[in-house]
Coordinates of C-alpha atoms in Angstrom, one line a residue:
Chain A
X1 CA 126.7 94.9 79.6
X2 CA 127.9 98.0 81.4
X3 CA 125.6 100.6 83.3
X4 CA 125.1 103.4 81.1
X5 CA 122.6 105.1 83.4
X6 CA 121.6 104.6 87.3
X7 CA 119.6 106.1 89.7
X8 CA 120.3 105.2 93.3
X9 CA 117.5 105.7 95.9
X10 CA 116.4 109.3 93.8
X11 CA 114.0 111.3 95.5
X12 CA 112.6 115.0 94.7
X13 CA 110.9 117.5 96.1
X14 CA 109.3 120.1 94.3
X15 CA 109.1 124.0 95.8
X16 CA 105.6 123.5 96.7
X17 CA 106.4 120.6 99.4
X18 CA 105.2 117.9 96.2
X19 CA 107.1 114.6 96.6
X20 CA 107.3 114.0 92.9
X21 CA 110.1 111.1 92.7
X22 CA 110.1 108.6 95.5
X23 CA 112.9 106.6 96.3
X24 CA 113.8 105.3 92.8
X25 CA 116.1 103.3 92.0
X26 CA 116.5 101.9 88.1
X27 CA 119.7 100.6 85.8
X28 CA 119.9 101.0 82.1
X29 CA 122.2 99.1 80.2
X30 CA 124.2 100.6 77.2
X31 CA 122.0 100.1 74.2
X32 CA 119.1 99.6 76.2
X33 CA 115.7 101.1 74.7
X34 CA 113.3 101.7 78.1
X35 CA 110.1 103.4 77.8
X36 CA 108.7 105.1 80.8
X37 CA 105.2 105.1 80.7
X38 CA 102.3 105.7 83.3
X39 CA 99.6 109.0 84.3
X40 CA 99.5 112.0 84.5
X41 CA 101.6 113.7 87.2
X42 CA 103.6 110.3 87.9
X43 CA 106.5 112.1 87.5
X44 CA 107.4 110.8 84.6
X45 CA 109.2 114.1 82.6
X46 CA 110.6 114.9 86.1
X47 CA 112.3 112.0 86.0
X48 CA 113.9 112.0 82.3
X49 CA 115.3 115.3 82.9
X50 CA 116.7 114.5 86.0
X51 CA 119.4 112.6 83.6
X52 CA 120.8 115.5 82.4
X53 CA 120.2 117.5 85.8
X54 CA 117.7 119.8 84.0
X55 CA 116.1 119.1 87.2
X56 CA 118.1 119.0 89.7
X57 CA 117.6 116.1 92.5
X58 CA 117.3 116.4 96.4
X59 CA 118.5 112.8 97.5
X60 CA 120.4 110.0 96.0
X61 CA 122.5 110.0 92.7
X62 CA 122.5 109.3 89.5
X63 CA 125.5 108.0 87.7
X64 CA 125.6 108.8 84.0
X65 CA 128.6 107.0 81.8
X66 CA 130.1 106.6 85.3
X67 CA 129.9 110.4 86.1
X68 CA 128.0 111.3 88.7
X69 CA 125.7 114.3 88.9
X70 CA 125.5 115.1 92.3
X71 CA 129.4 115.5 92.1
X72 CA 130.5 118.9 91.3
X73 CA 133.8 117.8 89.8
X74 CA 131.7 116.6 87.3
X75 CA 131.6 119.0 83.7
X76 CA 128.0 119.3 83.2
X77 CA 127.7 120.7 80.2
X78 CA 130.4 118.6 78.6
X79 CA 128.1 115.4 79.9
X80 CA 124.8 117.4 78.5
X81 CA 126.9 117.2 75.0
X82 CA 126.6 113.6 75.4
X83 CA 123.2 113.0 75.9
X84 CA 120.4 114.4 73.8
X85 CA 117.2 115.3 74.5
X86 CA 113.6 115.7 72.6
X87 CA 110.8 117.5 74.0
X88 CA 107.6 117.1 73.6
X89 CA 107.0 121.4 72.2
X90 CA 110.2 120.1 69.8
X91 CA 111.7 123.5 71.2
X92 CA 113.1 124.5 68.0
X93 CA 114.8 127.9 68.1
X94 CA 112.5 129.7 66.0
X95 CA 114.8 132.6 65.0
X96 CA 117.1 129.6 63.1
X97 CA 116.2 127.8 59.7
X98 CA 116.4 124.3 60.1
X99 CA 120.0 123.6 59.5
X100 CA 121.0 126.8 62.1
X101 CA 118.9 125.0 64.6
X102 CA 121.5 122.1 64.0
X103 CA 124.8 123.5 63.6
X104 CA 124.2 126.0 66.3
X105 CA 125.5 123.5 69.0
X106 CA 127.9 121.9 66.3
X107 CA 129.8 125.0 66.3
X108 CA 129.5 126.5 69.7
X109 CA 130.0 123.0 71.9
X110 CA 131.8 120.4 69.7
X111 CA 133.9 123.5 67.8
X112 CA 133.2 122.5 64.2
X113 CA 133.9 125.1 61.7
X114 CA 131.3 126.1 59.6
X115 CA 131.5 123.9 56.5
X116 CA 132.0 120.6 58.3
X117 CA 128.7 121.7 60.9
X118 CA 126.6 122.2 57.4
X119 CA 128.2 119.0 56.0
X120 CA 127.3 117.1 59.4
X121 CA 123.9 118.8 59.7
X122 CA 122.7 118.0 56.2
X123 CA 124.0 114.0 56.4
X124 CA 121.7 113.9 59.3
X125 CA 118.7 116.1 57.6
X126 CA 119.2 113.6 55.2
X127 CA 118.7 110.5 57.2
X128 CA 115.4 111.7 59.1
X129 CA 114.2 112.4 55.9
X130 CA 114.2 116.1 55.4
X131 CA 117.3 117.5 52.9
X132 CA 114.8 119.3 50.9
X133 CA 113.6 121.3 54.2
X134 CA 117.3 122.5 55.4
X135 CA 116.5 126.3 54.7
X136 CA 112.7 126.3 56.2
X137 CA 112.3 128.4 59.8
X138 CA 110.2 126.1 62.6
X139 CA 107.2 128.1 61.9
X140 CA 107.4 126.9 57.8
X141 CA 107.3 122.7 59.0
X142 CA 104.7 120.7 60.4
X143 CA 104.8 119.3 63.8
X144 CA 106.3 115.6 62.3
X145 CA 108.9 117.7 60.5
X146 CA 110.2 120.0 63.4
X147 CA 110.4 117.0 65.7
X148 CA 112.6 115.7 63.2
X149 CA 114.6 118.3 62.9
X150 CA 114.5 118.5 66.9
X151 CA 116.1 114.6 66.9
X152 CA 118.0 115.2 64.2
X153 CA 119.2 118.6 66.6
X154 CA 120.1 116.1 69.3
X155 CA 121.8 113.2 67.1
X156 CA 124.3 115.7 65.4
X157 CA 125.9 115.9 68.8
X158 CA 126.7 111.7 68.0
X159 CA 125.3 111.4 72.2
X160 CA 125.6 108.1 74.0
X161 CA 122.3 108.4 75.4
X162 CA 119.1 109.9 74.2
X163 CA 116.1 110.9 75.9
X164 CA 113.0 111.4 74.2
X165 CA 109.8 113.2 76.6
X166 CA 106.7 112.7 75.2
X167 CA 107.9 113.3 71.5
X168 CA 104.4 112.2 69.6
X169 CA 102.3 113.9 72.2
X170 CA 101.7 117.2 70.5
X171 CA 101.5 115.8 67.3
X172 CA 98.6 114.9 64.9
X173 CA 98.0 111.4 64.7
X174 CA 98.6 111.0 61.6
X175 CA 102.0 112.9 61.9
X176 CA 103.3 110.1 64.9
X177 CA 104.2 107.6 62.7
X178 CA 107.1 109.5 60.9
X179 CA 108.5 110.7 64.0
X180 CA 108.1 107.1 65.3
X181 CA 110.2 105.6 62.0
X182 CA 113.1 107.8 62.8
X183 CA 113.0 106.9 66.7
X184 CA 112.8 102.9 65.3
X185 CA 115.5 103.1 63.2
X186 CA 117.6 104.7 66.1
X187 CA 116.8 102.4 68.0
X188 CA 117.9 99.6 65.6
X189 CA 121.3 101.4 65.9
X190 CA 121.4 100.6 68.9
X191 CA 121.3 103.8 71.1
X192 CA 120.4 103.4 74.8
X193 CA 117.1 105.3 74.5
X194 CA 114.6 106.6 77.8
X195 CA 111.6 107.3 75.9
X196 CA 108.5 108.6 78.1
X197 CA 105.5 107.8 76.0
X198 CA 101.8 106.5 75.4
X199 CA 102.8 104.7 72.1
X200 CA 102.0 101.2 72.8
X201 CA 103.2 99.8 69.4
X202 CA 106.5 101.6 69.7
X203 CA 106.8 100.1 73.3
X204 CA 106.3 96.5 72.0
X205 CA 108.1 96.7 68.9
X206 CA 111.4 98.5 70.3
X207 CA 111.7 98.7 74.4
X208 CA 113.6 96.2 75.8
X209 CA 111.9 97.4 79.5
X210 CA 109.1 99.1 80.1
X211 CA 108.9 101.3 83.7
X212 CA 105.3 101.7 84.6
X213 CA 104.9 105.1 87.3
X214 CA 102.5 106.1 89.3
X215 CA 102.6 109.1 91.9
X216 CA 106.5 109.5 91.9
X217 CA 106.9 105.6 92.3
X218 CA 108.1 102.7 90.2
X219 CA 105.0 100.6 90.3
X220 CA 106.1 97.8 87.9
X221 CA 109.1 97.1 85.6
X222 CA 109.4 94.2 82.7
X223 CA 109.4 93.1 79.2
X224 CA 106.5 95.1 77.1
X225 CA 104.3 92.1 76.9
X226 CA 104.0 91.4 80.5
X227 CA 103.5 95.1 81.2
X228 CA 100.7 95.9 78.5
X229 CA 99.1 92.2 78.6
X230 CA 99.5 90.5 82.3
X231 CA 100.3 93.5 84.7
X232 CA 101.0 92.4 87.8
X233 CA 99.7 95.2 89.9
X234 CA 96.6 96.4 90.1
X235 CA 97.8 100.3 89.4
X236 CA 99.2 99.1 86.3
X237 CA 96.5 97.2 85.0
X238 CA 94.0 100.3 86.0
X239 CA 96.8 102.6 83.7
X240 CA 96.7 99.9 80.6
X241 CA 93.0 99.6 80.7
X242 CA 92.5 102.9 80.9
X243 CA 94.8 103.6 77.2
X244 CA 93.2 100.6 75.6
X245 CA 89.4 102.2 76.6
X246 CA 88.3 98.8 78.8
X247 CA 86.1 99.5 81.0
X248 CA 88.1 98.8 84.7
X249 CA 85.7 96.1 86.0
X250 CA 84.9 93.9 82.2
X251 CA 88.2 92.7 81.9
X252 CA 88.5 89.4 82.5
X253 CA 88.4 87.9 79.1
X254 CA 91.3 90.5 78.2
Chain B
X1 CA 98.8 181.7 62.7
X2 CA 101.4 184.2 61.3
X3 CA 103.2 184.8 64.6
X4 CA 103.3 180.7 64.5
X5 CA 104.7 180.8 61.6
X6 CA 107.0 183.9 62.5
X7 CA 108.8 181.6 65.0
X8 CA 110.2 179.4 62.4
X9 CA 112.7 182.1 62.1
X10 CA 113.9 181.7 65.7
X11 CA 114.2 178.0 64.4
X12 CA 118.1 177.9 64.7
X13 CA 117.7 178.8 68.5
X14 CA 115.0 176.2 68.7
X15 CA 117.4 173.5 67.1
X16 CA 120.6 173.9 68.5
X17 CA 120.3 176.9 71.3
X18 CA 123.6 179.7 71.4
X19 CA 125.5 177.1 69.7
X20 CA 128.1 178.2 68.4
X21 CA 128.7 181.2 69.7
X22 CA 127.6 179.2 73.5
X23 CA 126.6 175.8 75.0
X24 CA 125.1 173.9 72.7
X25 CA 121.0 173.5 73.3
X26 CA 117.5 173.2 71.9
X27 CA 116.4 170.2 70.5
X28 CA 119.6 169.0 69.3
X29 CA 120.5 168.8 73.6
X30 CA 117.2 167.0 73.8
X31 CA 118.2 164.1 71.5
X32 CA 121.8 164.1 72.7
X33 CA 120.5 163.9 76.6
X34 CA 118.1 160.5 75.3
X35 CA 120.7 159.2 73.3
X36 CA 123.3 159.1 75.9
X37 CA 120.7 158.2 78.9
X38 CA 119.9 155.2 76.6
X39 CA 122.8 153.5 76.2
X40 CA 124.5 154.1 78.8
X41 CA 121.1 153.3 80.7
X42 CA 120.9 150.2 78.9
X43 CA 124.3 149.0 79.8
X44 CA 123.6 149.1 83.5
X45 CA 120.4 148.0 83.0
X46 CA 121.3 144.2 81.1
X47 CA 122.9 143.5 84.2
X48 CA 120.0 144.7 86.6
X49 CA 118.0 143.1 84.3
X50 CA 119.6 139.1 83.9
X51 CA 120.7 140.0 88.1
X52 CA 116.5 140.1 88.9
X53 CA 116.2 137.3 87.2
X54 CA 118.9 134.5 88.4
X55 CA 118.0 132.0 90.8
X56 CA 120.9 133.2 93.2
X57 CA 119.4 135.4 96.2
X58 CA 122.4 137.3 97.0
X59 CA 122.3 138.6 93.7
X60 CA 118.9 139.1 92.6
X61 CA 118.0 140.9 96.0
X62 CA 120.3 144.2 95.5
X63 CA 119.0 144.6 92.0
X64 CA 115.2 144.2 93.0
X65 CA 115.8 146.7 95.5
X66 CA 117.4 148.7 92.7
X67 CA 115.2 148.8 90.5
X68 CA 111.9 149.5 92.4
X69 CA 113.9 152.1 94.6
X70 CA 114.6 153.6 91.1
X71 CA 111.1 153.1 89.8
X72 CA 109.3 154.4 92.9
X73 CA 111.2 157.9 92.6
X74 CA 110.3 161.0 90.2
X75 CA 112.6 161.6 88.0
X76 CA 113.1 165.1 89.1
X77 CA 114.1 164.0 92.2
X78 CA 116.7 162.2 91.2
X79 CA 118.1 165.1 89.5
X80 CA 118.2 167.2 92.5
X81 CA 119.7 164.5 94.1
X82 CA 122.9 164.3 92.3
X83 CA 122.3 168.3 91.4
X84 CA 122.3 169.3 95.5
X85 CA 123.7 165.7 97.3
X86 CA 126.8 165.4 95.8
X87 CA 128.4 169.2 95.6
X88 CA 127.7 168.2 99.6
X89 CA 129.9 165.5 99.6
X90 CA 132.9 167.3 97.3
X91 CA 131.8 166.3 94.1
X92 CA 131.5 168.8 91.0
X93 CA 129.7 167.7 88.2
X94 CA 129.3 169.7 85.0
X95 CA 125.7 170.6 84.7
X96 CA 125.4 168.3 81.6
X97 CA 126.4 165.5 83.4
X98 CA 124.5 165.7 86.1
X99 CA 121.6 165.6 83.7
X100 CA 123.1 162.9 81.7
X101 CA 123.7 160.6 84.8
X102 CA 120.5 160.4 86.6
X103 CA 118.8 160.1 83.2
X104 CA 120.8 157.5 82.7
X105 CA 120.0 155.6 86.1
X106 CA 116.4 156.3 85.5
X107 CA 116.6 154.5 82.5
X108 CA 118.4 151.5 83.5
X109 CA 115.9 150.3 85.9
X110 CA 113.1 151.2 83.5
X111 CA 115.1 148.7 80.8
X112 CA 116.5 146.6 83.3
X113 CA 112.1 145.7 83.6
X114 CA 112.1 145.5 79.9
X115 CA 114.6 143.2 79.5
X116 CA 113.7 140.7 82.2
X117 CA 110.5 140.8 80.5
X118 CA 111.4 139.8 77.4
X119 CA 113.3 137.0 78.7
X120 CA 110.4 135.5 81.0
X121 CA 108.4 136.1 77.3
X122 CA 110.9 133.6 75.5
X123 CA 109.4 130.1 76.4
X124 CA 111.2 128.0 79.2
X125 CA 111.7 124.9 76.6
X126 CA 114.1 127.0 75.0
X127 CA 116.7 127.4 77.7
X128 CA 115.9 123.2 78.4
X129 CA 116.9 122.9 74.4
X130 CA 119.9 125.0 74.5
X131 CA 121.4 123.1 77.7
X132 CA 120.2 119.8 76.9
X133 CA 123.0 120.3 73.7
X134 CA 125.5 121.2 76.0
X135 CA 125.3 124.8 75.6
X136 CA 126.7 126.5 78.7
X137 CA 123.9 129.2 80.6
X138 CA 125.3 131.8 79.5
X139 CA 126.4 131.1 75.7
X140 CA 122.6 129.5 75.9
X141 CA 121.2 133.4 76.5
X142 CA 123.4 134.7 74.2
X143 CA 122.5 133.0 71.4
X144 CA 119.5 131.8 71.9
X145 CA 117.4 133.1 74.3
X146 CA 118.7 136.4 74.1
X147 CA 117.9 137.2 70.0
X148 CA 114.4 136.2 70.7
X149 CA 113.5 138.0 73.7
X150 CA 114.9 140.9 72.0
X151 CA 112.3 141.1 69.1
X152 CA 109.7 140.8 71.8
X153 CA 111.1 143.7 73.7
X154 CA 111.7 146.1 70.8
X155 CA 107.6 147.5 70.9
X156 CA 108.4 148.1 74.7
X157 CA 111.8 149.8 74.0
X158 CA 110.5 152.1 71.8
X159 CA 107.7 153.3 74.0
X160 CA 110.3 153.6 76.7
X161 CA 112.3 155.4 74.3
X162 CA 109.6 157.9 73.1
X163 CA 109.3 158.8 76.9
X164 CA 112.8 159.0 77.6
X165 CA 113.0 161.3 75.5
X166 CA 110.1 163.9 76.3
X167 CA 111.2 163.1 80.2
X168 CA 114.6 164.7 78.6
X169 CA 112.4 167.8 78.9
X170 CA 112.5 167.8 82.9
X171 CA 116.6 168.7 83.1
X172 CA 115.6 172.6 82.2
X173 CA 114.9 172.6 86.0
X174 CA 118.3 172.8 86.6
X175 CA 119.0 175.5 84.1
X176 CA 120.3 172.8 80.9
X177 CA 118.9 175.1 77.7
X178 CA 116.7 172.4 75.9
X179 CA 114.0 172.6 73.7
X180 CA 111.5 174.2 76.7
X181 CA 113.9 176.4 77.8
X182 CA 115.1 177.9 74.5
X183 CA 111.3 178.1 74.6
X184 CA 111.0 180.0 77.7
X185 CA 113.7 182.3 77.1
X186 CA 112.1 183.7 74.1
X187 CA 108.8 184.0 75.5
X188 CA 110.6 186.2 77.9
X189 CA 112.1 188.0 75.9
X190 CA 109.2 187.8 73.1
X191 CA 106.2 187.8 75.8
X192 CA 103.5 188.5 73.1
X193 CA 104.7 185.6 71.0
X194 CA 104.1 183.0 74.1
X195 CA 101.3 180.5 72.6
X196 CA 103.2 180.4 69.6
X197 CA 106.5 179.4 71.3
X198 CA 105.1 176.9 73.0
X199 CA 103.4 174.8 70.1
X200 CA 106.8 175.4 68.4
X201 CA 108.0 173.4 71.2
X202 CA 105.7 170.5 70.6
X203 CA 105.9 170.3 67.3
X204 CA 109.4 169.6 68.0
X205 CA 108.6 167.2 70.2
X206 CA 106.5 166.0 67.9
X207 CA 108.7 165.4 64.7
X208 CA 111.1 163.2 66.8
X209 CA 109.0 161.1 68.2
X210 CA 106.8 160.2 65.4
X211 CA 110.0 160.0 63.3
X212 CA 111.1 157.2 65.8
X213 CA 107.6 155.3 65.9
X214 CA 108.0 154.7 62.6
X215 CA 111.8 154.0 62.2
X216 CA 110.7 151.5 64.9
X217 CA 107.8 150.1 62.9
X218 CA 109.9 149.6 59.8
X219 CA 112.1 147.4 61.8
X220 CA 109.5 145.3 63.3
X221 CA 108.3 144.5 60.1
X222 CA 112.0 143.6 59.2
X223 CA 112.7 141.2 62.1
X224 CA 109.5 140.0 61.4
X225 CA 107.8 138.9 64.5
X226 CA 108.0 135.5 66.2
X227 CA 105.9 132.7 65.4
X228 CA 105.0 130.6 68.4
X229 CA 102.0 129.1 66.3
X230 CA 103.7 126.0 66.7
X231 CA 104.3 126.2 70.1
X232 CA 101.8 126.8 72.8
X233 CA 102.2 127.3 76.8
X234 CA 100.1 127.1 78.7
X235 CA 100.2 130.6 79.9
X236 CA 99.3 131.8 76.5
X237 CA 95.8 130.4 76.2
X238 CA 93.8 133.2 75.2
X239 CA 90.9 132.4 77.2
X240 CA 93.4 134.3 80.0
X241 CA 93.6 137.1 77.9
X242 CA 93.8 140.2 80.5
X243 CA 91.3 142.6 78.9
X244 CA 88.9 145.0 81.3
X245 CA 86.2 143.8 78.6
X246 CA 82.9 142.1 78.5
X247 CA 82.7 138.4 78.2
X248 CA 80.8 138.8 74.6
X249 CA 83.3 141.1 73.6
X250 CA 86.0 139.0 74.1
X251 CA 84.4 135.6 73.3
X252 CA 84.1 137.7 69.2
X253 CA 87.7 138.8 69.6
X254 CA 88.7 134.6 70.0
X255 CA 86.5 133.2 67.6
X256 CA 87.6 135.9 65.7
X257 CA 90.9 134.9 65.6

């Protein structure tokens, strides 16, 4: 398996004097699905967007489908075009119906003309399950159906790589699941995924690795059941105990 | 009331000055002078206005100091300046450009605020979305963040405009016949007409700027305004909400809403 992403010995300051990534150092393989959990202020969105330098790094490198960011040779925005991105707000452009919000970047980066960016754009409403909605502004969709439209934003662009921040975050409960089905199914596609989220079931089902963080660090990497059921260290078990509502000190039988 | 309505027959003076027989004036020089100051404001201003607003010292320094050195002055002493600096140092302007020109720099640090305003309104995920698709910066503020920021600046671009032009008004100073000075002239010549010439005047005033409130209201509702509902910042909560009021005003306002 080849490297599709790597971080070598990352660390990040923020303006304020914060060290918000420490020292990381991680490999995902092509077709890889990791998920990045962990609290709060670990540093965890910092360090998703660091893969497509929406945050910029202090130290170290990462090396993206064997381009490397901190190299200015590299074409940035040609590698952006490569790797999509979901945000936790969906960040739909909100003056654009649905299917502007996808052909926008269809015609502007990859150069489509019109008709084969609607044709493209409506092939991939289709598969995330929302043809019917093409013509609907943000504002007229629920919060399942614009992060939909958000992935379905990002897959037009055919990336390598996906990243998905927090994607079920905002959402109503009972709205994660759809937006969870589409994220499956890509997953089963095999896409190399970096998904930062809370959704245990999702982690189990789909991550091949899961990245526990704490305060800027790594804490703990491994397969989902170790992580969620036998954590290692004692940060990590804190963190899991804390989502599943056990109280710290009872868990023994668990 | 009838020497009111006597001065409607001076109207043509009121309108368009000695024109055609002269100079062309009156009101008709008012809206020219805006118009003009306006665009030509607002094409220095863009630059002042995305220059504040880059990450890049060296260039957002100069316009800072720009724009609050513009800001900070009178407007009437910038027209002196370029109407008594610049004869000093060999240049002649025609008097209606050296109205039009510092009308034009006031207003291009006035929009130059506006428009970085508008685009610290548009949310910061938007810019994130637009790159993250590969979207260069600058086709990203074009076509994204630049159509919404727009709609939020138009209420603020009117008001600006409204002003602009009754600030228009202050160029009579260095003998430009507008609206006040066609005004002035006939109470000169006219002195027992004076009250009347002046609420001729501000009726004129009057007409225009209504007349663009409410072109400007009709468009609103056209663009329709932006729906964040879906999306909220934190910087929006409306507990923040920056009112002088009391609490129990406010707290009815919220759960009002």
């Amino acid at each position: 398996m080849t490297e599709m992403i790597k971080f070598i010995g990352v660390n990040k300051w923020f303006d304020d004097g914060m060290h918000v990534l420490k020292d990381i150092s991680l490999g995902i393989d092509a077709g890889e699905v990791v998920v990045i959990c962990g609290p709060s202020g670990a540093g965890k969105s910092t360090l998703i967007k660091t893969i497509n330098k929406l945050e910029p790094i202090d130290e170290g490198n990462i090396i993206v489908d064997g381009f490397s960011l901190q190299d200015h040779r590299t074409n940035l925005t040609a590698l952006r075009a490569e790797v999509g991105m979901v945000f936790q707000q969906f960040n739909l452009y909100p003056h654009k119906t649905a299917l502007q919000n996808i052909t926008l970047a269809l015609t502007k980066v990859r150069k489509l003309n019109k008709k084969e960016a609607t044709e493209r754009a409506m092939e991939i409403l289709k598969k995330v399950g929302l043809a019917d909605k093409y013509n609907a502004y943000p504002s007229q969709l629920s919060g399942g159906e614009q992060q939909r439209v958000a992935i379905a934003r990002s897959l037009a662009m055919e990336p390598k790589i996906m990243l998905f921040d927090e994607p079920t975050s905002a959402l109503d409960p009972e709205l994660t699941s759809e937006v969870l089905d589409v994220m499956v199914s890509l997953a089963e596609s095999g896409m190399t995924m970096v998904v930062v989220t809370h959704e245990v079931g999702f982690a189990c089902n789909v991550a091949d690795r899961v990245v526990f963080m704490d305060k800027g660090e790594i804490v703990e990497i491994g397969k989902p059941p170790d992580i969620f059921v036998d954590p290692q260290q004692p940060r990590t078990k804190e963190f899991i105990n804390s989502i599943f509502h056990i109280p710290f000190n009872n868990n023994h039988g668990s | 009331m009838s020497k009111l309505l006597e001065q409607f027959a001076n109207y043509k003076f009121y309108l368009v000055g000695a024109y055609p027989e002269g100079q062309i004036g009156g009101l008709c020089l008012n809206i020219i002078l805006a118009i003009l100051s306006i665009i030509i404001g607002l094409s220095i201003g863009i630059f002042f206005g995305l220059g504040r607003g880059t990450p890049r010292r060296y260039i957002s320094l100069p316009c800072i100091v720009y724009i609050d050195c513009i800001r900070s002055t009178p407007l009437l002493l910038i027209i002196f300046w370029f109407y008594f600096f610049l004869p000093v140092f060999g240049v002649k302007l025609s008097l209606f450009w050296s109205a039009v020109i510092p009308l034009s720099i006031y207003a291009s640090a006035y929009q130059a605020e506006i428009i970085r305003a508008g685009l610290l309104a548009v949310p910061k995920g938007q810019m994130e979305a637009a790159l993250s698709t590969g979207m260069s910066r600058w086709l990203a503020l074009r076509s994204v963040i630049m159509p919404q920021a727009f709609r939020m600046m138009l209420p603020s671009f009117v008001s600006f405009f409204n002003s602009q032009f009754k600030n228009t008004s202050v160029v009579f100073i260095i003998g430009i016949i507008e609206l006040i000075q066609t005004g002035v002239i006939i109470t000169q010549r006219q002195p027992d007409r004076m009250f009347a010439a002046y609420i001729f005047m501000a009726i004129g005033f009057w007409i225009v700027c209504y007349a663009l409130s409410y072109a400007a209201q009709k468009l609103e509702k056209r663009l329709g305004i932006l729906d964040y509902e879906s999306y909220k910042p934190e910087i929006c909560r409306e507990d923040l909400v920056l009112l002088p009021l009391p609490k129990a005003i406010k707290r009815l306002m919220i759960t009002n809403k």
